[in-house]
Tab-separated table of C-alpha atoms and ligand atoms in Angstrom:
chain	number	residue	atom	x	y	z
A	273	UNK	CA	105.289	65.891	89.422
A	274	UNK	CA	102.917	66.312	86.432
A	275	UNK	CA	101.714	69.496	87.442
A	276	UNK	CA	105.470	70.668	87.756
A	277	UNK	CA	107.059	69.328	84.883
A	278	UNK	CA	105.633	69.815	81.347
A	279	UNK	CA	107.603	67.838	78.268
A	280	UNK	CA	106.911	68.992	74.379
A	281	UNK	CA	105.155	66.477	72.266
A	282	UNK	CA	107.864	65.796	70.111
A	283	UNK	CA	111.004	65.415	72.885
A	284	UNK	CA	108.048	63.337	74.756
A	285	UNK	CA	107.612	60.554	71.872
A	286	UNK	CA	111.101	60.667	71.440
A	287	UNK	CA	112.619	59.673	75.049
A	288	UNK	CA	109.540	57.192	74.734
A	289	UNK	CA	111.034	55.762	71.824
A	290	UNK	CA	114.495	55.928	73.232
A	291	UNK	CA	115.520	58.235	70.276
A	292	UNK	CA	118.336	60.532	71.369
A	293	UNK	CA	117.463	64.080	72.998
A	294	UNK	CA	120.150	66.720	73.766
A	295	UNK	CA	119.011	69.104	76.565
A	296	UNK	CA	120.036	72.463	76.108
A	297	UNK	CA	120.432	75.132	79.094
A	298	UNK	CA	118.503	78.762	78.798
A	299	UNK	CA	120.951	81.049	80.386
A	300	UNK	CA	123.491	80.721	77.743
A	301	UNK	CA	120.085	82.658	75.834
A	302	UNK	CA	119.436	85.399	78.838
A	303	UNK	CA	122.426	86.219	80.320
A	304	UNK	CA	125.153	84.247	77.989
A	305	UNK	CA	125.237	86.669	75.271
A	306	UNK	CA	123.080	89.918	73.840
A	307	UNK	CA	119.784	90.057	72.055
A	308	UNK	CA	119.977	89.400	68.568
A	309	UNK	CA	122.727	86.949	68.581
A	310	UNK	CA	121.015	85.142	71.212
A	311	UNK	CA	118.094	83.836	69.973
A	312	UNK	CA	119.743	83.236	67.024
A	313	UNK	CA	122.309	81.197	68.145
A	314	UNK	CA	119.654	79.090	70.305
A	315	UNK	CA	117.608	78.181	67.190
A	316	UNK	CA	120.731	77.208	65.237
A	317	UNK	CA	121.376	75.075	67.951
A	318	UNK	CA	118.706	73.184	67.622
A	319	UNK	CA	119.100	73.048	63.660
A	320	UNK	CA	122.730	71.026	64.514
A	321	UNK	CA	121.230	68.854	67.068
A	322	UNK	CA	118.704	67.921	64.377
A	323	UNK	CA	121.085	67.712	61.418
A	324	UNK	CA	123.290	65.084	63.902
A	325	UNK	CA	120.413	62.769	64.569
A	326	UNK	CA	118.653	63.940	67.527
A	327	UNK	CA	116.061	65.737	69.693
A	328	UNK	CA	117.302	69.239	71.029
A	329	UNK	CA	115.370	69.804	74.142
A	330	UNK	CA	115.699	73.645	75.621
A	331	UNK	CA	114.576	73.764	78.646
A	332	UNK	CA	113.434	76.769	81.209
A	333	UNK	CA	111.080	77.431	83.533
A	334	UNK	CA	107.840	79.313	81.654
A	335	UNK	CA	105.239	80.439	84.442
A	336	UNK	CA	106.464	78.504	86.762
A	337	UNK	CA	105.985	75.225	84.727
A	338	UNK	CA	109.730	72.936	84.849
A	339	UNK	CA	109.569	73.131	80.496
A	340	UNK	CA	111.143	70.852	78.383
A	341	UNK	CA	111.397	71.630	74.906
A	342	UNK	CA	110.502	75.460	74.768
A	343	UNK	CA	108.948	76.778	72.282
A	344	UNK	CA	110.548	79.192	69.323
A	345	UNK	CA	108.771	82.174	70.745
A	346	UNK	CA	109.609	81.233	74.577
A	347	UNK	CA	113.253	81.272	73.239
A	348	UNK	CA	112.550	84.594	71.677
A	349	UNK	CA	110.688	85.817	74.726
A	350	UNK	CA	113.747	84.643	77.040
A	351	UNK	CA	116.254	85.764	74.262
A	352	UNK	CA	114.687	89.416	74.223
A	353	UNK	CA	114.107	90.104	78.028
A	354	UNK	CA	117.698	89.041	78.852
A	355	UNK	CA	118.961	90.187	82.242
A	356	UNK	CA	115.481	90.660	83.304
A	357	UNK	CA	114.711	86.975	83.671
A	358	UNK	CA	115.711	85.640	86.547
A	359	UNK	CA	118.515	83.353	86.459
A	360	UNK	CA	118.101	80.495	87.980
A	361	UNK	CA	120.012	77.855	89.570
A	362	UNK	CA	119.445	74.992	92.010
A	363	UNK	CA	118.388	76.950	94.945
A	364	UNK	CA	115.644	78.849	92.429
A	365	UNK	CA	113.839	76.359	90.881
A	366	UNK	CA	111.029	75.654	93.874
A	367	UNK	CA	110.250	79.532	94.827
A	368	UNK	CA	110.075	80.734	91.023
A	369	UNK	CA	107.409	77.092	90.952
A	370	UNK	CA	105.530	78.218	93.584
A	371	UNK	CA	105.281	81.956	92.246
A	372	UNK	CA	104.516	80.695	88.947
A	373	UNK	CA	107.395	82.816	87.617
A	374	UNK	CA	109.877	82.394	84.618
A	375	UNK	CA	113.192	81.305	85.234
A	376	UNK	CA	116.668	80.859	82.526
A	377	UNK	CA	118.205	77.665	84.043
A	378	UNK	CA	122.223	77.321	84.382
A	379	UNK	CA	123.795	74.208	83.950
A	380	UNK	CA	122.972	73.134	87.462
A	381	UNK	CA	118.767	73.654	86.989
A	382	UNK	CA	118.994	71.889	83.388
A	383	UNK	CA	120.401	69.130	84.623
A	384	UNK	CA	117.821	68.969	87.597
A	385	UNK	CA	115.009	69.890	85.003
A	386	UNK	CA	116.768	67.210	82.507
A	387	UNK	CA	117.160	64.292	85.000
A	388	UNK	CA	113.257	64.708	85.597
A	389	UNK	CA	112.582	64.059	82.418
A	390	UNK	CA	115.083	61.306	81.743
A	391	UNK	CA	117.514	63.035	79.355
A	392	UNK	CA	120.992	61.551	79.473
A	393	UNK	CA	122.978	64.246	77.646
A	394	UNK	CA	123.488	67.865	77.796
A	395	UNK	CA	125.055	70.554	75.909
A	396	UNK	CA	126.582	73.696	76.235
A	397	UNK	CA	129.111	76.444	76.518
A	398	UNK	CA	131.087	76.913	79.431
A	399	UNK	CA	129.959	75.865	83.113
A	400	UNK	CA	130.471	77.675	86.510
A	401	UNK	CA	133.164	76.308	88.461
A	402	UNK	CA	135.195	77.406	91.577
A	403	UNK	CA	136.103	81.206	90.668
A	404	UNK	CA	139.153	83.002	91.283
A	405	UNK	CA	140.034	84.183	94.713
A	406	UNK	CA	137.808	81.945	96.257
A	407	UNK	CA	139.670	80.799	99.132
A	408	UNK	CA	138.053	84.344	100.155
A	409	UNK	CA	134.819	84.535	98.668
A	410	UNK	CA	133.534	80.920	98.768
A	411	UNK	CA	132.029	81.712	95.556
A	412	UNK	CA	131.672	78.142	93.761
A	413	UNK	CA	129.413	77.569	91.262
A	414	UNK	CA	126.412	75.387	92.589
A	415	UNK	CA	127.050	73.629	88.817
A	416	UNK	CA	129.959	71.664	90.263
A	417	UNK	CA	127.839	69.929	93.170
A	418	UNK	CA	125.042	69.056	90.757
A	419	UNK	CA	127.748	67.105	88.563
A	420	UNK	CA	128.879	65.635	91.634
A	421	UNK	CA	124.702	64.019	92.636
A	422	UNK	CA	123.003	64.136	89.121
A	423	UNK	CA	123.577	62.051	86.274
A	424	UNK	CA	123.131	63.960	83.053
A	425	UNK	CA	126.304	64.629	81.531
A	426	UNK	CA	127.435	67.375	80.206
A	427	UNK	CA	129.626	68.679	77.180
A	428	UNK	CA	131.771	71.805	77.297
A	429	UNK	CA	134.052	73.907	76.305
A	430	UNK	CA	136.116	73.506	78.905
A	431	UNK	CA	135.918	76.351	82.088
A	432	UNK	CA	137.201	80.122	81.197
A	433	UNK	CA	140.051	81.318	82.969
A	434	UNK	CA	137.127	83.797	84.653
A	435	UNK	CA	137.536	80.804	87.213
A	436	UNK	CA	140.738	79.439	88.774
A	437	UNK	CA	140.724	75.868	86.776
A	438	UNK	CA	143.399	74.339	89.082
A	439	UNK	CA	141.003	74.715	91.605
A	440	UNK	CA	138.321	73.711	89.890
A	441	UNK	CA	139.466	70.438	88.610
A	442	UNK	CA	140.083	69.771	92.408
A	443	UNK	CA	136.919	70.263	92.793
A	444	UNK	CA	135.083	67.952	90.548
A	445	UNK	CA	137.795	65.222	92.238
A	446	UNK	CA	136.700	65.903	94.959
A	447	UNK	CA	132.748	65.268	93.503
A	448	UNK	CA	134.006	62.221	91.601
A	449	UNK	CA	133.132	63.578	88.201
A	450	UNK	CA	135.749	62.589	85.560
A	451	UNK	CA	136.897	65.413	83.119
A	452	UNK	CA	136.737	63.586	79.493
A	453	UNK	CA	138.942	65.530	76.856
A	454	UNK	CA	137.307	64.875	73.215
A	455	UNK	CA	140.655	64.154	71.456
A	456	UNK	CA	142.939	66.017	73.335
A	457	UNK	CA	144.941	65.465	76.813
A	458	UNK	CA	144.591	69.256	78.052
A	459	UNK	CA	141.585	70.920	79.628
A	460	UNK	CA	140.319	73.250	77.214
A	461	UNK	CA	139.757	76.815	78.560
A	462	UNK	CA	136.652	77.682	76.013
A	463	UNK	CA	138.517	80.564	74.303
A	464	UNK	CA	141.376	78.369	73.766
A	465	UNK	CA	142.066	74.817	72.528
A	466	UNK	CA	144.909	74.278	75.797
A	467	UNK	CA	145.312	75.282	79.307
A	468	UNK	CA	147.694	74.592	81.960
A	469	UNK	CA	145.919	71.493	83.340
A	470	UNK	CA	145.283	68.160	81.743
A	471	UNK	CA	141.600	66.436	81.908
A	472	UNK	CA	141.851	62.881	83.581
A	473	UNK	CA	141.291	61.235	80.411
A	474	UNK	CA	141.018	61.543	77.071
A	475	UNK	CA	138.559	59.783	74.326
A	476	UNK	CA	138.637	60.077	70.833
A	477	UNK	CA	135.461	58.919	69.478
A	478	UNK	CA	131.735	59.780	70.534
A	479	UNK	CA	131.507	55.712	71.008
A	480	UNK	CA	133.651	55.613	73.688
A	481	UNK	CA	132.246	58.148	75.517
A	482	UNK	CA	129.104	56.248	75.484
A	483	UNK	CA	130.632	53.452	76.493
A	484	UNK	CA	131.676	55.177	79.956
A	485	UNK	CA	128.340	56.592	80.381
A	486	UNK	CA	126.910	53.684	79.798
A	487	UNK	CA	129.316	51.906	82.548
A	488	UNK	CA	128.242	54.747	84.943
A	489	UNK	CA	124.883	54.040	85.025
A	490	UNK	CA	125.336	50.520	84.797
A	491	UNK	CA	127.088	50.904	88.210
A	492	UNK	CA	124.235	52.490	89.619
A	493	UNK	CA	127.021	55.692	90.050
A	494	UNK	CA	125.360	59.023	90.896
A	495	UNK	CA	126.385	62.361	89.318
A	496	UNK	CA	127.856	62.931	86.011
A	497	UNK	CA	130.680	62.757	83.482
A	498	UNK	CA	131.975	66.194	82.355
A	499	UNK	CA	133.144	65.980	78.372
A	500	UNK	CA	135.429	69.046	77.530
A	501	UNK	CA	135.647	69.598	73.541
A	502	UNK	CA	137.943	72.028	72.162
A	503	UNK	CA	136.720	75.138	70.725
A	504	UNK	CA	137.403	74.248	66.357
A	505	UNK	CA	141.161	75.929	65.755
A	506	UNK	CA	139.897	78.360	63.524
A	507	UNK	CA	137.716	80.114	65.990
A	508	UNK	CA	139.870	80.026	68.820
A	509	UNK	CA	141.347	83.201	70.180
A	510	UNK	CA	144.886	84.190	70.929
A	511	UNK	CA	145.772	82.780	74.572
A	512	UNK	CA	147.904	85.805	76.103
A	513	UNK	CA	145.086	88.084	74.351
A	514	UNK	CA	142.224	86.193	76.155
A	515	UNK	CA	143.931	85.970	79.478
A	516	UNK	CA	144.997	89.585	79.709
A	517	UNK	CA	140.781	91.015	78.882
A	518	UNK	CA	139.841	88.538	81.444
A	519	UNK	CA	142.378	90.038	84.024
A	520	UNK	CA	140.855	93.491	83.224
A	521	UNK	CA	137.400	92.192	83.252
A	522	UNK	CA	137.985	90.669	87.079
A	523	UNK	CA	139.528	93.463	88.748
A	524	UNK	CA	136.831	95.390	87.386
A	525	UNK	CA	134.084	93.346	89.029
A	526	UNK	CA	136.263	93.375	92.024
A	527	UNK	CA	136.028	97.050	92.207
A	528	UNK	CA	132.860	97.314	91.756
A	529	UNK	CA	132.228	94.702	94.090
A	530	UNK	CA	130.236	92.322	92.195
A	531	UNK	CA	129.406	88.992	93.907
A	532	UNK	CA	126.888	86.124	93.889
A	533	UNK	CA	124.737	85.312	90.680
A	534	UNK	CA	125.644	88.369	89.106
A	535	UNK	CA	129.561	87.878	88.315
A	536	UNK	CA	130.042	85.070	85.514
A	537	UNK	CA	126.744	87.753	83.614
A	538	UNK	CA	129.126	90.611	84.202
A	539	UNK	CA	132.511	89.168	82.910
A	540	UNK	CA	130.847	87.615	79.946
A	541	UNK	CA	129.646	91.479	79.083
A	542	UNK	CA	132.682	92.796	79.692
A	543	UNK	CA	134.704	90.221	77.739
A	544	UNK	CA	132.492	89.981	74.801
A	545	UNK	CA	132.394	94.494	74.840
A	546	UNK	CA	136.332	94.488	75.119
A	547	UNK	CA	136.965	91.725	72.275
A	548	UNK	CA	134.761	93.975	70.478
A	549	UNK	CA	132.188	90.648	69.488
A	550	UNK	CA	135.036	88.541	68.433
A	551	UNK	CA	135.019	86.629	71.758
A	552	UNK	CA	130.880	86.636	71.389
A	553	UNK	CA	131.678	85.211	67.723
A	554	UNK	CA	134.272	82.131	69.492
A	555	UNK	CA	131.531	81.019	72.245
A	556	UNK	CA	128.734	80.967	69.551
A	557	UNK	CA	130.902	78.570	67.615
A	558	UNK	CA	131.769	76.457	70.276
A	559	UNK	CA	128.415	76.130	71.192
A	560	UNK	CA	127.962	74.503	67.899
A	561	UNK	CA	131.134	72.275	67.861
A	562	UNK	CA	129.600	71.055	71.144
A	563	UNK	CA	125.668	70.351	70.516
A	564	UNK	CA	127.039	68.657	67.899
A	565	UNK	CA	129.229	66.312	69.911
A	566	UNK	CA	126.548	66.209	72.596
A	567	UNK	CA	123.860	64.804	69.930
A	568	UNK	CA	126.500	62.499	68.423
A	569	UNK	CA	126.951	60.654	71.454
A	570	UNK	CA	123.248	60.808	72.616
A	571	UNK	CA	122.685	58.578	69.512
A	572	UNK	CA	125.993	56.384	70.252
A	573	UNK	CA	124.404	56.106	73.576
A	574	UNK	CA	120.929	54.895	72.170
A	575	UNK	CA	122.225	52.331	70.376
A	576	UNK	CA	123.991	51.298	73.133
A	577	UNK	CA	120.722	51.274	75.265
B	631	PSU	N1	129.881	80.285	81.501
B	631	PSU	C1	129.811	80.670	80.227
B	631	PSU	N2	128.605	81.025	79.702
B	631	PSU	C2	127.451	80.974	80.437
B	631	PSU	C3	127.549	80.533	81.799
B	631	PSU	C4	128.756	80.202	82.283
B	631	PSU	O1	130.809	80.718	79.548
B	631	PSU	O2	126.382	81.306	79.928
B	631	PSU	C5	126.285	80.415	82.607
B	631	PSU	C6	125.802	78.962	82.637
B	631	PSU	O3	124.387	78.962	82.648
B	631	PSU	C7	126.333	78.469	83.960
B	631	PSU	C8	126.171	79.700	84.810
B	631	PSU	O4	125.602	77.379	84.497
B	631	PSU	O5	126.554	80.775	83.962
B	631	PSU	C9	127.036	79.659	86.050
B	631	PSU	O6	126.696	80.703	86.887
B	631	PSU	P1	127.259	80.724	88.384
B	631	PSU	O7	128.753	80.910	88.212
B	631	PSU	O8	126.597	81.912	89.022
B	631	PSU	O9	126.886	79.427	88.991
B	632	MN	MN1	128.736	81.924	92.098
């Protein structure tokens, strides 16, 4: 594994200590949003998980090395070559190792990558789920099965109404992974604070969220928890506003047939083009509401520990 998997010095002496460390997902940085904004946001990132008491660990694969804790330039590198790094999910990771190639993880490879490494928590935007139409395509995001088998948990925004969230809730059911609301009762749909679906519970204090994931593991249970945060009320967008660009943005893809890997890229371009930034401007801010809840309950969880 040593030759796979390299750590940072500092998130290294940290999980050694038991400190809190917040992993942190690379896509979001290549194929989440456009070059400046991108880097940018990733380093600012990092500044909150500091500023809330922890370790932010970004993690991608460099040259075919599993890396935890990239460097400023890697996330600069990553940042600037944007669609041209391959974006990599579960069924990646061991050809782009054996290349020796680079690779921006997705939810699903960071928590792989993370769970190697022995980090606990996990922040981010929004994750894959089971997209619209898919009683057609199959297309379900290979995130959902890795909450169902891997235990780092993850905070979100909520799932965009790019994917059918009925279904998608079903799905993680289905998995066993329990959607935890942070202080509200409805699933949050990243853009917006409320959709139509409710998560199965709801916690109001980064303390009892530990508690649960400390329960989990206690239990021996694989796979994760899935915390859903609002997006803060003064970023988030106008619901009937939101949902009619993302309408748009599908049929589009439809008609132009995109499929696979490619899809959640192309409606997060399209959305962000068509909001003209003010969308981009929402996800960069939830980001932050939710590294920051992500490194508040690593350190609840530490204590705990
Ligand atoms: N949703 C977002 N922003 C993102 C992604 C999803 O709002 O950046 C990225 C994440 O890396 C997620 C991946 O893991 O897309 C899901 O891709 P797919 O649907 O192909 O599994
Ligand atoms: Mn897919």
């Amino acid at each position: 594994m040593k030759d796979y998997l390299v750590i940072s010095e500092e998130v290294k002496k940290a999980l050694k200590k038991g400190k809190p460390v917040v992993a942190l997902e690379s896509t979001i940085i290549s194929h989440g949003m456009p070059y400046p904004k991108n880097v940018e946001t990733a380093l600012n990132v990092e500044k909150i998980v500091r500023d809330n008491g922890a370790i932010p660990a970004t993690i991608a694969i460099i040259k075919g090395k599993l890396t935890v804790g990239i460097s400023e330039e890697e996330i600069d590198y990553l940042g600037k070559k944007g669609l041209d790094v391959i974006k990599a999910s579960r069924r990646d990771i061991p050809v782009l190792v054996s290349r020796g190639e680079d690779g921006a993880t997705t939810v699903a490879a960071t928590m792989i990558i993370a769970n190697l490494a022995g980090i606990k928590i996990f922040a981010t935007g929004g994750i894959g789920g089971v997209h619209r139409g898919a009683e057609t395509t199959m297309d379900i995001s290979a995130d959902l099965e890795e909450l169902g088998n891997t235990g780092v948990n993850v905070v979100c925004a909520g799932a965009k109404s790019i994917l059918d969230l009925g279904l998608t809730m079903e799905y993680l059911e289905t998995k066993g992974v329990p959607v935890i609301g942070y202080k509200t009762d409805s699933l949050p749909a990243f853009y917006t604070r409320e959709s139509d679906f409710n998560v199965n519970y709801r916690m109001d204090t980064p303390l009892e969220i530990a508690k649960a994931i400390k329960a989990k593991d206690d239990l021996k249970y694989k796979g994760a928890m899935l915390i859903a945060n609002p997006i803060p009320e003064e970023y988030s967008m106008d619901r009937a506003e939101i949902d009619s660009v993302i309408e748009n943005a599908v049929m589009e893809a439809e008609e132009k047939g995109i499929k696979g890997k490619d899809i959640t890229p192309f409606l997060l371009d399209k959305i962000q083009k068509i909001t003209e930034g003010r969308s981009l401007e929402a996800n960069i801010q939830l980001v932050y509401n939710n590294v920051k809840l992500g490194a508040q309950i690593a350190a609840e969880l530490s204590e705990l520990e």
